[in-house]
Each structure stands twice: as C-alpha cells, then as structure tokens.
Amino acid sequence: MSLLASISKPADLDSLSQAQLDQLADEIRAFLVESVSRTGGHLGPNLGVVELTMAVHLVFESPRDSIVFDTGHIGYVHKLLTGRQDFDHLRSRGGLSGYPSRAESEHDIVENSHASTSLAWAEGIAKGRRLAGETGTSTVAVIGDGALTGGMAWEALNDIAAHKDLPLVIVVNDNERSYAPTTGGLAEHLAVLRATRSYEQVLSWGRRTISSAPVVGQRAFEALHGMKKGLKDIIAPQVLFEDLGLKYLGPFDGHDISALTTALRRARDFGGPVIVHAITEKGRGYEHARNHVDDQFHAVGVINPETGLPLEIAGRSWTENFSETLCEIGREREDVVAVTAAMLIPVGLRDFAQAYPDRVFDVGIAEQHATTMAAGLSFAGRHPVVAIYSTFLNRAFDQVLMDCALHRQGVTFVLDRAGVTGSDGASHNGMWDFALTSIVPGIRVAAPRDGEQTSIALREAVDVSDGPTLLRFPKGSEPRPVPAVARRGTLDVLARHPAPEGQAQQVQDARVEIEDVPSLALDEPVDVLLVGVGAMAQVAVDAASVIADSGASVQVVDPRWVLPISEDLLTAARSARYVGVIEDHVAANGIGSALAAALAETGEPLAVHRFGLPKEFLDHAGRNEILADAGLTAPVVAEKVVAVLHPALL
Ligand SMILES: Cc1ncc(C[n+]2csc(CCOP(=O)(O)OP(=O)(O)O)c2C)c(N)n1
Ligand SMILES: CC(=O)[C@@H](O)[C@H](O)COP(=O)(O)O
Ligand SMILES: [Mg+2]
C-alpha cells in the first residue's frame, strides 16, 4: 500500500520518518499530476505546496487549530491529508470541490475563492478565540505572493501588527507568481528577501559548524548572526513586515519539510503574529508545468500527462473575440488603454499588451485599485478598458459607483466569466453583475448575444466618454451567431411568429447587415414577448418556435444594451400579454426585475416572468448542468410559457 493511501487524517503524518515524509511528498506529486491531468484543475499551484501543506499539518492540529488557505485553489494537498483522496470527479457534479468546502470536511474553513481574504479571516478567528478564553490553539493563514498584493491583505496586516500578542501564523507561499510573475513593489521586496536566503543558508551552515567549535564557536556564531542581520538590513533595508512590527521568519525553502516544521514550531510558540516566508516553485516536480511560460499550469483543462498538452480543443472563445476587437480598436484609438488585476492572459489582454506594452496596466490582485485607477486614467484623457471576471468586480462596486459613475468617467468594464461558470463553484459564478450595476446612476450595460455583437458593443462602449460602460459575456466558446430580423435603436428583433407580411420569421444568415429601422413597429399586439439577454438569446429564439406551435403569436427581442431599460424595450413589452425575460443571472434584481420596475414607473405595471438563476450559492457542476437545473433551456421555458398562456388561448 502506498504511504498516501495510509493517510486518512493529519495525525497519521506524525509517525512518519523524514524519509517517509519525503516519499509521501513524491507520491502526492505523482497523484496530483495523474489525477488533475484527467479532470483539470489547479495543478501548478498545488504542486507547489506539497511540502508546505504537509509541514503545516505536522505542526498544527487541524481542526483544533484553524488553517485558512487564501483563494482556496491550493487546497488539494490539504484535502488529500484530511481524508479526501477520490479526486476522480474533482470540480464536477458530485465530486470534490476545487476549493475548501465545509460540507466536505471539518478541516475546511474558507470556501470563497476570492483572493486576499485569508488574513482577515485568520485575524478574526484568532481574536474570537482569545475572547472565548481559548488558549493553546493556533490560527494559521496560508497566503500566496499574488494574494498578498490585494488590498484586503494589507488592511489585515496593518491591523494584525497592532496586536503583538495575537497568536497568528501567516505563511507566505512565495512562488513569485500569480498567473504571471507577481507585479508591484511587494513582489520586488519579496524578491529581495528571497535573495537573503543565501544568508539563511550561510547562517545555518554557521549554526552547524562554527557554533559547534569549542570555546570561540558560540561567539563566532553570534558575530556571524549579527553580520547576517546587518547584511539583511543592507540588502533588504526595509524588511517590510518587520517595519510593520510583525515578526518575520525566513525566507525558507518551501520544499524542505524539516526546515519548514522547525520554523512553524517557532512561529506557533512565539505567542504573537508571525510571518513565515516560504519560497516555493509553482508546478514543482512536473517539467511541463515548470516550463509553461504563461502561468506554470495555474489552471489546466484535461491534459496528456506525458506531454502536458491539452486533450480538449475548445472553439474560439468569447475572450478571444474580445481580444481581437480590442487590438483593432487599439490601432484606431491611441487613447484606449487596458487594465487587469493580475489576469492579463485569462481576460484576453495578452495580444493588446504585446502590441501596446505602454498602454496595459497589471496592478496585481487589486480590483478596487484597478477600478479607481481607471477613473484617474479617464480623467487624464485615456479611455481605460478594465478587463475582469464578473465575480471579481463584486469587490469593486463602490469604486464603480463612487469613482467612475459619480464622476461620469468614461471607463469601460469588460466582464468575462459572466453568468454561470460552474466548475469553480459558487464564488466564481458571475451572476450578480446586473443587480450591482442596475443601481449605478449613469452606467450603461450591454449583454452581447454572440461574438459579433460583442465586437459591436465594445466599439460602442469605448465611444462613450461621459460615464462608465460595461459589457459582459460568459466563459467558454462563443455560440453560433444569432441573427436578427430587424432593429430599432439598440433593440434587435430576433424572431416573430407569425412573421409580418413579407418578412422572414427568422433570418438564418447572421451576415445579413441589419438596418436600423426607427419606424419599425414594436407595438403590434402579440401574445408573448420573450427577451433573450446576452448568451440566452438563442434559448429565447428556440423557445419561441415551440410556443408558436401552440398557436400563440410570439416576438423575441435582444435589448443589446440592457441597462438602463430602453424606451424601445418598454414599447415592445407594452404590446404583449405575456412578457418573459431569460437571463444568465440571478432572477432577482436582474434585467427582468429592471424591466418590471421600469414598466411600473410608467404607471403601466405588467407581470414580467423572470427566467434566471435562483438567489442561491450554486454548487460546482458544469455550466450547462446548472443552467438546466435553473430551467434556462428552450423546452422548459416554452413549457412554462404555454402553461400560463393556454387557458387564455383556449
Ligand atoms: C479577487 C480575486 N481576483 C482574481 C482572482 C483570480 N486568481 C485566482 S488564483 C490567482 C493568482 C494567485 O496568486 P498567488 O496568491 O500567488 O497563489 P499561487 O497561485 O501562486 O499559489 C488569481 C489572480 C481571484 N481568485 N480573486
Ligand atoms: C482560482 C481562481 O480564481 C482562478 O484560477 C480561476 O479558477 C480561473 O478560472 P478560469 O478557469 O475560468 O480562468
Ligand atoms: Mg504565487
């Protein structure tokens, strides 16, 4: 039986010899490569924390001691050591979550994958324990160098430093990378600290040799130690953490279990906040990860473990389409600049950065800063495009509201991963952006239905200079183009059943240029109006065909610019007996709610049937599985509409 198979709880580590611990680390690495290659997941980050996680569990006694993993994507080894070794369905329905999960284990505390929160969590836990009179327990946060660039981390460090007797251990997992190499002054500082590692090595050599020499040994060693401290201060004059008043230990080799356990025991027994700086390698032990330039296999799909090459070939993604259009705009408009929060490649800014290196700003994992800096860029005559995952904009709401919108700054937000993402679990779904932005005065929000509309919306957005604009699209491959039969203003008519005289029910060829027909009649009475929002447009078109078979007249529209609600959409809604809005967003406070509110404000309240996501945190599963669970499929939408209509139709 493998050593790994013999580990069912952290205490099982205690009986292992150093050689066995090293063997276990090798077994875990081999397991991760084999298993995550089959399922996809955060292979690189977890290969980098094998020894570190083992050392944490050797020194601290989870769950009596609390161990918080920042961002949570580095929790695989922790799971393996806490009784969860079936990774066959990792991040799939019914399988292990890709992040800590309280439902899975008492050892798991923070499930949310939003970076930079671990120190606040840990400080709160430590303070709460102290108030509860608990003694002898420890609280540990494991935070990456990338997450350490987040504002929340520094808010916490500032506060923690004021509590010199708070028993709190902060393990900095420094692999020099977020996805790409970590940016900013902190990254440079950590690099300097890493450079002093050689002094640690000299010091430990001194501890082993000089101090053992008879008589002069100890004095010579103390002289060396003093020199080392002095040299360290010269090389790293501002040992940031120590200047904050925090005890700093390190840097240590984050793959040396013995060195780590020694340091962690010192930290545990210190009795106050201690930072233990561990230097690790993302993708350690797997050459394809180590050699992967973009992100050292930060998050892989299904790959061939022998070659490291992907086994799943995806179609052209929404992100790629955005990237191409932004580069075109960049050629035409030198005022357009781009901003990312440590996700240059995932959000599609690589090509723009290569073409215009001076016009891209990677601010680290700092979305709030990114947003307000964008307001400043706009004030200075640039037009910033802030490319960000929908879910991560949540934390920058105040900056959108009070920096960009209040000052009417022309800033464009491009939200990738909007709607259901699925496999990354509840904290990654971008299902709240309409709700958040619908209350922002002056913002204009677009939900393009396909790649072509994304390009059009982006161009329209960067042309707006008197307030923020935002467009959002989902994860993955872009759909087949969804053609329109007519257009009025920003509203596209995608289908009509029956078709007006001389008009096709539905245009098959999306390449047909749609003329804007201001006189297009939108107020012809119709039984059903379906509003297909963004990527749900095709669902609306398909559902309309089924509804029409029941004898009802149906019109399908795509508002394109969904907020604020347009007069054209209000006109279309007033002409219908039944209005349904289909959106990849929480049904509560989405576009359906905004339409209902707008109708009510005009004194013509009308029931708007909202087809959206439940106001729940959705467990990890495939995107299409979750959309189906929510009834966001054409057959289910059609069935619900006809069930309401039929009595009236009979
Ligand atoms: C607020 C927020 N922004 C962006 C992300 C996306 N993200 C996930 S992991 C990661 C990099 C984290 O780097 P680091 O903390 O150094 O951990 P590592 O992956 O290097 O172990 C980023 C940017 C996130 N999870 N949370
Ligand atoms: C942990 C984290 O926030 C990211 O790594 C996220 O998992 C990436 O998601 P995508 O795979 O959608 O880029
Ligand atoms: Mg890192």
XYZ file of C-alpha atoms and ligand atoms in Angstrom:
690
model
C 0.000 0.000 0.000
C 1.294 3.485 -0.802
C 2.072 5.824 2.036
C -0.575 8.206 0.696
C -3.226 5.520 0.971
C -2.281 5.102 4.632
C -3.028 8.739 5.411
C -6.633 9.290 6.434
C -6.097 12.205 8.812
C -3.315 14.705 9.538
C -2.201 12.906 12.706
C -1.113 9.978 10.526
C 1.812 12.134 9.439
C 3.269 12.219 12.936
C 4.571 8.683 12.848
C 6.404 9.067 9.551
C 10.164 9.356 9.385
C 11.802 12.118 7.349
C 12.459 9.647 4.579
C 8.829 8.569 4.623
C 7.673 12.184 4.564
C 9.830 12.777 1.521
C 8.408 9.662 -0.083
C 4.885 10.811 0.727
C 5.592 14.149 -0.939
C 6.696 12.317 -4.065
C 3.580 10.155 -4.006
C 1.344 13.199 -3.620
C 3.027 14.916 -6.555
C 2.587 11.868 -8.738
C -1.051 11.614 -7.651
C -1.717 15.254 -8.487
C -0.206 15.018 -11.958
C -2.045 11.798 -12.776
C -5.400 12.831 -11.373
C -5.624 16.510 -12.241
C -4.479 15.714 -15.783
C -7.689 13.688 -16.088
C -10.058 16.184 -14.510
C -8.495 19.571 -14.999
C -7.806 21.922 -12.117
C -5.166 23.989 -10.362
C -2.269 21.645 -10.960
C 0.601 24.127 -10.843
C -0.317 25.870 -7.599
C -0.895 22.592 -5.761
C 2.344 21.007 -6.942
C 3.998 23.988 -5.287
C 2.513 23.483 -1.841
C 3.029 19.770 -1.202
C 5.741 20.040 1.469
C 4.345 23.295 2.808
C 0.919 21.783 3.419
C 2.448 18.687 4.980
C 4.546 20.846 7.301
C 1.529 22.907 8.339
C -0.375 19.737 9.215
C 2.643 18.313 11.041
C 2.923 21.349 13.295
C -0.680 22.417 13.722
C -3.546 20.213 14.813
C -6.480 20.829 12.488
C -9.392 21.248 13.200
C -8.473 22.266 16.777
C -6.116 24.727 15.141
C -7.656 26.672 12.269
C -5.917 26.604 8.915
C -7.121 29.090 6.287
C -5.994 28.801 2.667
C -6.139 32.047 0.704
C -8.006 31.859 -2.614
C -8.543 28.193 -1.855
C -7.252 26.842 -5.137
C -4.253 25.442 -3.256
C -6.326 23.122 -1.116
C -5.755 19.822 -2.949
C -2.892 18.564 -0.747
C -4.836 19.614 2.328
C -7.734 17.517 1.067
C -5.516 14.513 0.436
C -4.219 14.721 4.018
C -7.664 15.150 5.556
C -9.380 12.056 4.292
C -10.355 13.034 0.755
C -8.427 11.121 -1.875
C -11.082 10.458 -4.501
C -10.268 13.183 -6.994
C -11.912 11.393 -9.926
C -14.713 13.945 -10.193
C -12.854 16.996 -8.955
C -14.853 20.168 -9.712
C -17.638 18.126 -11.315
C -21.124 17.478 -10.008
C -20.972 15.117 -7.044
C -17.185 15.246 -6.881
C -14.848 17.189 -4.640
C -14.944 20.943 -4.887
C -11.825 22.593 -6.275
C -11.756 24.752 -3.164
C -12.173 24.136 0.570
C -15.690 23.038 1.411
C -17.240 22.892 4.850
C -19.702 20.340 3.555
C -16.761 18.072 2.762
C -14.710 18.403 5.922
C -14.404 19.930 9.390
C -10.854 20.859 8.373
C -12.114 23.360 5.794
C -12.915 26.921 6.751
C -12.912 29.449 3.882
C -14.714 28.303 0.714
C -14.672 31.557 -1.195
C -12.029 31.668 -3.891
C -11.704 35.430 -3.905
C -8.095 36.241 -3.132
C -6.563 38.201 -0.238
C -9.207 37.429 2.384
C -7.306 34.838 4.464
C -5.555 37.255 6.815
C -8.793 38.943 7.784
C -10.427 35.570 8.348
C -7.485 34.368 10.419
C -7.294 37.526 12.498
C -10.989 37.319 13.230
C -10.732 33.691 14.232
C -7.723 34.358 16.478
C -9.389 37.318 18.159
C -12.610 35.394 18.609
C -10.790 32.504 20.201
C -8.988 34.808 22.578
C -12.245 36.434 23.616
C -13.706 32.976 24.144
C -10.887 32.282 26.530
C -9.464 29.564 24.328
C -5.758 29.100 24.932
C -3.246 26.782 23.348
C -4.863 26.884 19.942
C -3.336 28.391 16.815
C -4.699 30.103 13.755
C -2.774 29.805 10.504
C -3.246 31.590 7.188
C -1.516 30.366 4.038
C -1.382 33.205 1.541
C 0.311 33.409 -1.851
C 2.560 36.219 -3.013
C -0.105 37.148 -5.536
C -2.878 37.304 -2.976
C -0.563 39.397 -0.835
C -0.831 42.156 -3.445
C -4.526 42.513 -2.641
C -5.664 45.467 -0.582
C -7.515 43.343 1.942
C -4.252 41.607 2.833
C -2.641 44.933 3.732
C -5.661 46.144 5.634
C -5.370 42.985 7.707
C -1.588 43.190 8.152
C -1.910 46.762 9.356
C -4.445 45.711 11.958
C -2.698 42.480 12.942
C 0.524 44.393 13.591
C -1.296 46.319 16.304
C -1.939 43.125 18.241
C 1.504 41.936 19.269
C 0.128 39.176 21.446
C -2.296 37.682 18.942
C -1.323 34.063 18.261
C -1.431 34.104 14.482
C 0.862 32.451 11.963
C 0.944 33.792 8.425
C 2.640 31.509 5.927
C 3.601 33.376 2.770
C 3.697 30.898 -0.111
C 6.060 32.803 -2.365
C 6.398 31.250 -5.805
C 6.922 34.575 -7.500
C 3.738 34.203 -9.498
C 0.111 34.916 -9.643
C -0.680 33.581 -13.075
C 2.207 35.535 -14.500
C 5.118 36.765 -12.363
C 3.696 38.777 -9.484
C 3.923 42.505 -10.037
C 4.489 45.561 -7.920
C 6.647 46.827 -5.133
C 5.765 43.973 -2.822
C 6.892 41.479 -5.440
C 10.204 43.305 -5.660
C 10.503 43.311 -1.908
C 9.821 39.607 -1.693
C 12.448 39.101 -4.386
C 14.959 40.917 -2.244
C 14.025 38.807 0.731
C 14.465 35.711 -1.372
C 17.960 36.990 -2.141
C 18.769 36.993 1.541
C 18.025 33.307 1.558
C 21.683 32.696 0.887
C 22.367 34.311 4.239
C 19.968 31.871 5.846
C 21.940 29.082 4.252
C 25.230 30.602 5.466
C 23.660 31.094 8.858
C 22.506 27.501 9.127
C 25.941 26.375 7.977
C 27.356 28.590 10.718
C 24.940 27.141 13.224
C 26.066 23.649 12.312
C 29.819 24.197 12.101
C 31.127 27.310 13.778
C 28.924 27.185 16.843
C 29.959 23.591 17.442
C 33.633 24.619 17.532
C 34.979 24.578 21.126
C 35.331 27.881 23.051
C 35.157 30.501 20.275
C 32.364 28.751 18.482
C 29.340 30.400 20.051
C 30.874 33.905 19.981
C 31.890 33.469 16.350
C 28.431 32.300 15.519
C 26.852 35.264 17.234
C 29.149 37.555 15.260
C 28.044 35.848 12.064
C 24.420 36.147 13.089
C 24.891 39.848 13.770
C 26.564 40.237 10.390
C 23.733 38.391 8.740
C 21.152 40.650 10.379
C 23.145 43.694 9.340
C 23.650 42.404 5.818
C 19.983 41.527 5.550
C 19.100 45.069 6.574
C 21.506 46.392 3.966
C 20.148 44.177 1.213
C 16.565 44.427 2.355
C 16.715 47.764 4.143
C 13.011 47.853 4.554
C 12.104 44.416 5.683
C 8.543 45.470 5.197
C 6.975 43.105 7.610
C 9.399 43.812 10.441
C 8.974 47.516 9.872
C 5.263 46.951 10.348
C 6.141 45.449 13.705
C 5.500 41.885 12.617
C 7.896 39.102 13.483
C 9.338 37.783 10.256
C 10.956 34.368 9.847
C 12.643 33.334 6.648
C 12.923 33.036 3.880
C 12.901 29.250 3.949
C 12.984 26.585 1.291
C 9.278 25.840 0.937
C 10.089 22.296 -0.184
C 12.239 21.425 2.864
C 9.817 19.819 5.290
C 12.318 19.803 8.139
C 13.202 23.483 7.792
C 9.541 24.380 7.484
C 8.415 22.411 10.515
C 11.187 23.960 12.587
C 10.162 27.443 11.506
C 6.462 26.767 12.001
C 7.063 25.442 15.519
C 8.984 28.625 16.333
C 6.159 30.661 14.904
C 3.497 28.660 16.722
C 5.259 29.114 20.061
C 6.054 32.784 19.518
C 2.766 33.927 21.022
C 2.165 36.783 18.610
C 1.697 37.378 14.885
C 4.496 35.792 12.875
C 5.161 35.728 9.172
C 6.869 32.615 7.860
C 8.176 33.277 4.372
C 8.390 30.083 2.307
C 9.896 30.066 -1.155
C 8.208 27.534 -3.391
C 8.040 26.608 -7.054
C 4.710 26.651 -8.841
C 4.439 23.376 -10.747
C 7.290 21.846 -8.767
C 8.298 18.387 -9.915
C 6.447 18.469 -13.216
C 8.540 19.857 -16.020
C 5.618 20.686 -18.280
C 4.250 22.929 -15.558
C 7.623 24.422 -14.676
C 8.302 25.160 -18.326
C 4.852 26.567 -19.037
C 5.666 30.206 -19.626
C 2.175 31.675 -19.396
C 1.211 30.513 -15.920
C 3.043 27.313 -14.924
C -0.199 25.336 -15.261
C -2.086 27.609 -12.906
C -5.372 26.081 -14.065
C -5.316 23.295 -16.653
C -8.038 21.524 -18.571
C -7.771 17.827 -19.355
C -4.190 17.250 -20.498
C -1.918 14.415 -21.582
C 0.311 13.947 -18.519
C 3.146 12.719 -20.715
C 3.239 15.808 -22.875
C 1.349 18.386 -20.827
C -0.668 19.196 -23.956
C -4.419 19.777 -23.821
C -6.668 16.902 -24.836
C -9.732 19.114 -25.179
C -9.811 21.506 -28.128
C -12.252 24.313 -27.465
C -13.757 26.564 -30.132
C -12.979 30.243 -30.418
C -13.831 31.791 -27.112
C -15.753 34.932 -26.205
C -12.440 36.097 -24.707
C -10.522 35.668 -27.938
C -13.137 37.667 -29.785
C -12.840 40.469 -27.237
C -9.072 40.360 -27.531
C -9.125 40.728 -31.302
C -11.588 43.601 -31.286
C -9.675 45.448 -28.590
C -6.497 45.202 -30.650
C -8.337 46.638 -33.656
C -9.584 49.498 -31.503
C -6.100 49.961 -30.102
C -4.822 50.608 -33.619
C -7.523 53.201 -34.231
C -7.547 54.903 -30.837
C -4.305 55.654 -29.045
C -6.280 56.890 -26.014
C -7.632 53.411 -25.333
C -5.677 51.633 -22.592
C -6.286 48.372 -20.729
C -6.212 47.417 -17.067
C -6.031 43.964 -15.477
C -5.869 42.678 -11.915
C -3.196 40.000 -12.305
C -5.047 38.164 -15.055
C -3.603 39.572 -18.266
C -3.864 36.368 -20.270
C -7.102 34.863 -18.860
C -9.016 38.072 -19.586
C -7.649 38.332 -23.140
C -5.166 41.214 -22.903
C -2.025 39.382 -23.993
C -2.159 40.499 -27.620
C -3.024 44.076 -26.706
C -0.116 44.117 -24.249
C 2.273 42.809 -26.868
C 1.105 45.426 -29.348
C 0.908 48.314 -26.876
C 3.054 47.489 -23.826
C 2.826 51.053 -22.535
C -0.943 51.000 -22.645
C -1.592 47.982 -20.401
C -1.529 48.130 -16.617
C -1.383 45.000 -14.472
C -1.980 46.169 -10.912
C -1.810 42.800 -9.158
C -4.828 41.207 -7.500
C -6.286 44.604 -6.728
C -9.649 45.116 -8.410
C -10.650 48.076 -6.266
C -7.418 49.840 -7.100
C -7.769 48.883 -10.767
C -11.222 50.462 -10.928
C -10.340 53.743 -9.295
C -7.059 53.989 -11.157
C -9.137 53.613 -14.322
C -11.196 56.599 -13.223
C -7.934 58.529 -12.954
C -6.791 57.348 -16.365
C -10.096 58.546 -17.789
C -9.745 61.910 -16.071
C -6.347 62.207 -17.737
C -7.838 61.731 -21.176
C -7.434 57.988 -21.652
C -10.241 55.557 -22.232
C -9.463 52.596 -19.986
C -10.880 49.160 -20.637
C -10.893 47.238 -17.349
C -10.907 43.548 -18.227
C -12.009 41.481 -15.260
C -14.006 38.393 -14.331
C -17.554 39.304 -13.418
C -17.345 37.811 -9.936
C -14.230 39.778 -9.064
C -15.875 43.091 -9.874
C -18.143 42.462 -6.883
C -15.436 43.757 -4.569
C -15.007 46.947 -6.573
C -18.648 48.007 -6.513
C -18.000 51.179 -4.509
C -15.245 52.178 -6.875
C -17.569 51.681 -9.872
C -20.262 53.714 -8.117
C -18.354 56.480 -6.391
C -15.265 56.882 -8.532
C -16.339 56.012 -12.060
C -20.077 56.772 -12.112
C -20.260 59.698 -9.706
C -17.555 61.453 -11.705
C -19.037 60.358 -15.047
C -15.711 58.931 -16.128
C -15.544 57.176 -19.460
C -14.365 53.778 -18.269
C -15.362 50.516 -19.969
C -15.602 47.322 -17.949
C -15.422 44.066 -19.865
C -16.700 41.280 -17.652
C -15.562 37.850 -18.711
C -16.941 34.741 -16.987
C -20.317 36.456 -16.541
C -23.213 34.228 -15.582
C -22.663 30.615 -14.633
C -19.047 29.451 -14.804
C -19.834 26.225 -12.962
C -16.775 24.122 -12.157
C -15.129 26.706 -9.923
C -18.122 26.711 -7.608
C -20.331 29.332 -6.039
C -17.790 32.144 -5.672
C -16.844 32.121 -9.337
C -20.261 32.469 -10.959
C -20.680 35.955 -12.368
C -24.358 36.051 -11.535
C -24.735 39.358 -9.729
C -23.374 41.978 -12.129
C -26.722 43.223 -13.445
C -28.027 43.544 -9.894
C -24.988 45.549 -8.824
C -24.845 47.801 -11.868
C -28.615 48.325 -12.180
C -28.432 50.728 -9.213
C -25.468 52.720 -10.535
C -26.650 56.062 -11.924
C -25.381 56.752 -15.429
C -23.794 53.389 -16.209
C -24.695 51.711 -19.481
C -24.627 47.923 -19.570
C -24.511 45.666 -22.643
C -25.063 41.934 -22.869
C -23.950 40.842 -26.335
C -25.530 37.629 -27.661
C -22.596 36.447 -29.746
C -19.111 37.335 -30.887
C -20.178 39.834 -33.489
C -22.384 41.680 -31.042
C -19.536 41.664 -28.525
C -17.341 43.488 -31.004
C -20.092 45.982 -31.815
C -20.865 46.578 -28.134
C -17.192 47.099 -27.298
C -16.839 49.707 -30.019
C -19.993 51.451 -28.854
C -18.758 51.323 -25.261
C -15.374 52.931 -25.846
C -17.147 55.717 -27.725
C -18.952 56.721 -24.525
C -16.946 59.323 -22.646
C -19.482 60.748 -20.209
C -19.872 57.789 -17.919
C -18.952 54.150 -17.326
C -19.970 51.391 -19.693
C -19.922 47.677 -19.135
C -20.327 44.608 -21.285
C -20.462 41.026 -20.079
C -20.152 37.608 -21.613
C -19.801 34.034 -20.319
C -16.901 31.617 -20.052
C -16.059 29.336 -22.953
C -16.611 29.134 -26.666
C -18.730 31.762 -28.348
C -22.028 30.495 -29.834
C -23.087 30.390 -33.449
C -24.026 33.938 -34.458
C -27.626 34.736 -33.577
C -29.087 36.763 -36.459
C -31.748 39.455 -36.168
C -34.700 40.137 -38.465
C -34.949 43.818 -37.659
C -33.517 46.544 -35.443
C -34.858 49.624 -33.788
C -32.415 51.696 -31.819
C -30.459 49.359 -29.615
C -33.099 46.673 -29.746
C -32.870 43.732 -32.144
C -35.882 41.667 -33.143
C -34.632 38.101 -33.387
C -37.834 36.352 -34.373
C -41.532 36.909 -34.973
C -44.209 34.248 -35.176
C -46.081 34.692 -37.401
C -43.762 36.873 -39.424
C -45.163 40.176 -40.661
C -46.098 40.245 -44.324
C -43.023 39.845 -46.488
C -40.653 39.260 -43.590
C -38.859 36.058 -42.696
C -39.740 34.608 -39.304
C -36.095 34.339 -38.533
C -33.057 35.278 -40.565
C -30.740 32.355 -41.000
C -27.693 34.281 -42.112
C -26.158 36.469 -39.421
C -24.009 38.157 -42.005
C -27.047 39.977 -43.305
C -26.498 43.600 -42.291
C -29.388 44.678 -40.126
C -30.741 48.087 -40.967
C -31.833 50.254 -38.094
C -35.496 50.935 -38.789
C -36.604 53.683 -36.373
C -40.178 53.254 -37.601
C -40.123 49.515 -37.022
C -43.405 48.720 -35.376
C -42.739 47.227 -31.960
C -46.192 47.846 -30.631
C -48.168 45.437 -32.736
C -50.151 43.334 -30.269
C -48.586 39.963 -29.600
C -49.369 37.187 -27.187
C -45.823 36.647 -25.972
C -42.706 38.768 -25.818
C -39.533 36.901 -24.952
C -36.482 38.966 -24.065
C -33.311 36.956 -24.619
C -30.493 38.596 -22.602
C -26.955 38.078 -23.898
C -25.983 34.449 -24.263
C -29.595 33.413 -23.528
C -30.790 34.864 -26.855
C -30.677 31.535 -28.648
C -32.666 29.909 -25.836
C -35.332 32.570 -26.350
C -35.406 32.040 -30.130
C -35.690 28.276 -29.753
C -38.379 28.542 -27.081
C -40.383 30.934 -29.281
C -40.644 28.328 -32.025
C -42.153 25.840 -29.589
C -44.535 28.401 -28.121
C -45.667 29.413 -31.610
C -46.619 25.801 -32.298
C -49.248 26.172 -29.568
C -50.889 28.869 -31.683
C -49.606 31.873 -29.777
C -48.032 34.826 -31.523
C -44.515 35.443 -30.254
C -41.861 38.116 -30.651
C -38.265 37.641 -29.486
C -36.068 40.655 -28.838
C -32.489 41.200 -27.734
C -32.102 44.589 -25.989
C -28.309 44.502 -26.599
C -27.817 47.448 -24.215
C -29.786 46.081 -21.301
C -29.375 48.870 -18.720
C -30.890 51.330 -18.380
C -34.111 49.816 -19.797
C -34.749 51.410 -23.215
C -37.960 53.012 -24.427
C -37.949 50.540 -27.307
C -37.987 47.616 -24.889
C -40.787 49.228 -22.899
C -42.768 49.680 -26.115
C -42.283 46.058 -27.071
C -43.303 44.912 -23.592
C -46.464 47.009 -23.520
C -47.709 45.330 -26.687
C -47.566 41.833 -25.212
C -49.937 39.906 -22.998
C -47.092 37.850 -21.558
C -43.515 39.081 -21.073
C -40.718 36.698 -20.262
C -37.065 37.684 -19.672
C -34.402 34.987 -19.908
C -31.009 35.777 -18.375
C -27.881 34.036 -17.116
C -28.014 35.975 -13.842
C -29.949 35.800 -10.590
C -33.617 36.272 -11.484
C -33.959 38.617 -8.519
C -32.735 42.074 -9.489
C -31.703 41.105 -12.991
C -32.930 42.556 -16.256
C -36.407 41.085 -15.744
C -36.725 42.945 -12.465
C -35.397 46.141 -14.036
C -37.961 45.863 -16.830
C -40.799 45.281 -14.364
C -39.690 48.291 -12.327
C -39.430 50.477 -15.425
C -42.928 49.467 -16.539
C -44.287 50.196 -13.077
C -42.675 53.616 -13.111
C -44.591 54.444 -16.285
C -47.805 53.631 -14.490
C -48.359 50.505 -16.535
C -47.327 47.654 -14.247
C -47.130 44.415 -16.143
C -46.215 40.987 -14.868
C -42.743 40.150 -16.113
C -41.912 36.485 -15.891
C -38.271 36.168 -14.918
C -36.307 33.174 -16.110
C -32.999 33.338 -14.297
C -30.858 31.760 -11.616
C -32.028 31.201 -8.070
C -30.720 33.539 -5.382
C -28.508 30.790 -4.033
C -24.834 29.853 -3.896
C -24.662 27.219 -6.580
C -22.583 24.080 -6.019
C -19.896 23.279 -8.535
C -21.068 21.472 -11.667
C -20.925 22.034 -15.427
C -22.284 25.315 -16.773
C -24.965 23.586 -18.833
C -25.935 21.353 -15.899
C -26.528 24.393 -13.715
C -28.420 26.271 -16.444
C -30.616 23.212 -16.911
C -31.194 22.958 -13.149
C -32.442 26.552 -13.289
C -34.780 25.783 -16.192
C -32.799 28.006 -18.567
C -33.347 25.757 -21.563
C -35.697 26.288 -24.512
C -38.024 23.353 -23.785
C -38.521 24.311 -20.145
C -39.040 27.993 -20.918
C -41.555 27.113 -23.649
C -43.413 24.691 -21.396
C -43.716 27.280 -18.633
C -44.930 29.973 -21.020
C -47.526 27.763 -22.703
C -48.766 26.524 -19.334
C -49.555 30.113 -18.379
C -50.972 31.045 -21.779
C -53.071 28.039 -22.625
C -56.158 28.794 -20.546
C -56.231 32.276 -22.032
C -55.721 30.897 -25.507
C -58.476 28.341 -25.303
C -10.176 38.813 -6.004
C -9.602 37.808 -6.958
N -9.077 38.240 -8.121
C -8.568 37.368 -9.002
C -8.588 36.016 -8.737
C -8.082 35.029 -9.767
N -6.942 34.306 -9.244
C -7.040 33.075 -8.771
S -5.603 32.477 -8.229
C -4.794 33.885 -8.705
C -3.333 34.028 -8.527
C -2.999 33.847 -7.059
O -1.611 34.007 -6.912
P -0.986 33.562 -5.536
O -1.758 34.132 -4.415
O 0.447 33.910 -5.596
O -1.196 31.991 -5.481
P -0.484 30.880 -6.376
O -1.468 30.537 -7.462
O 0.788 31.464 -6.892
O -0.242 29.745 -5.430
C -5.680 34.797 -9.220
C -5.304 36.144 -9.720
C -9.136 35.608 -7.507
N -9.212 34.298 -7.175
N -9.616 36.507 -6.643
C -8.679 30.329 -8.538
C -9.119 31.329 -9.497
O -9.789 32.273 -9.191
C -8.822 31.188 -10.916
O -7.676 30.450 -11.144
C -9.979 30.556 -11.616
O -10.071 29.216 -11.251
C -9.755 30.642 -13.076
O -10.925 30.349 -13.718
P -10.939 30.128 -15.302
O -10.502 28.719 -15.496
O -12.343 30.415 -15.660
O -9.966 31.097 -15.900
Mg 2.071 32.903 -6.170
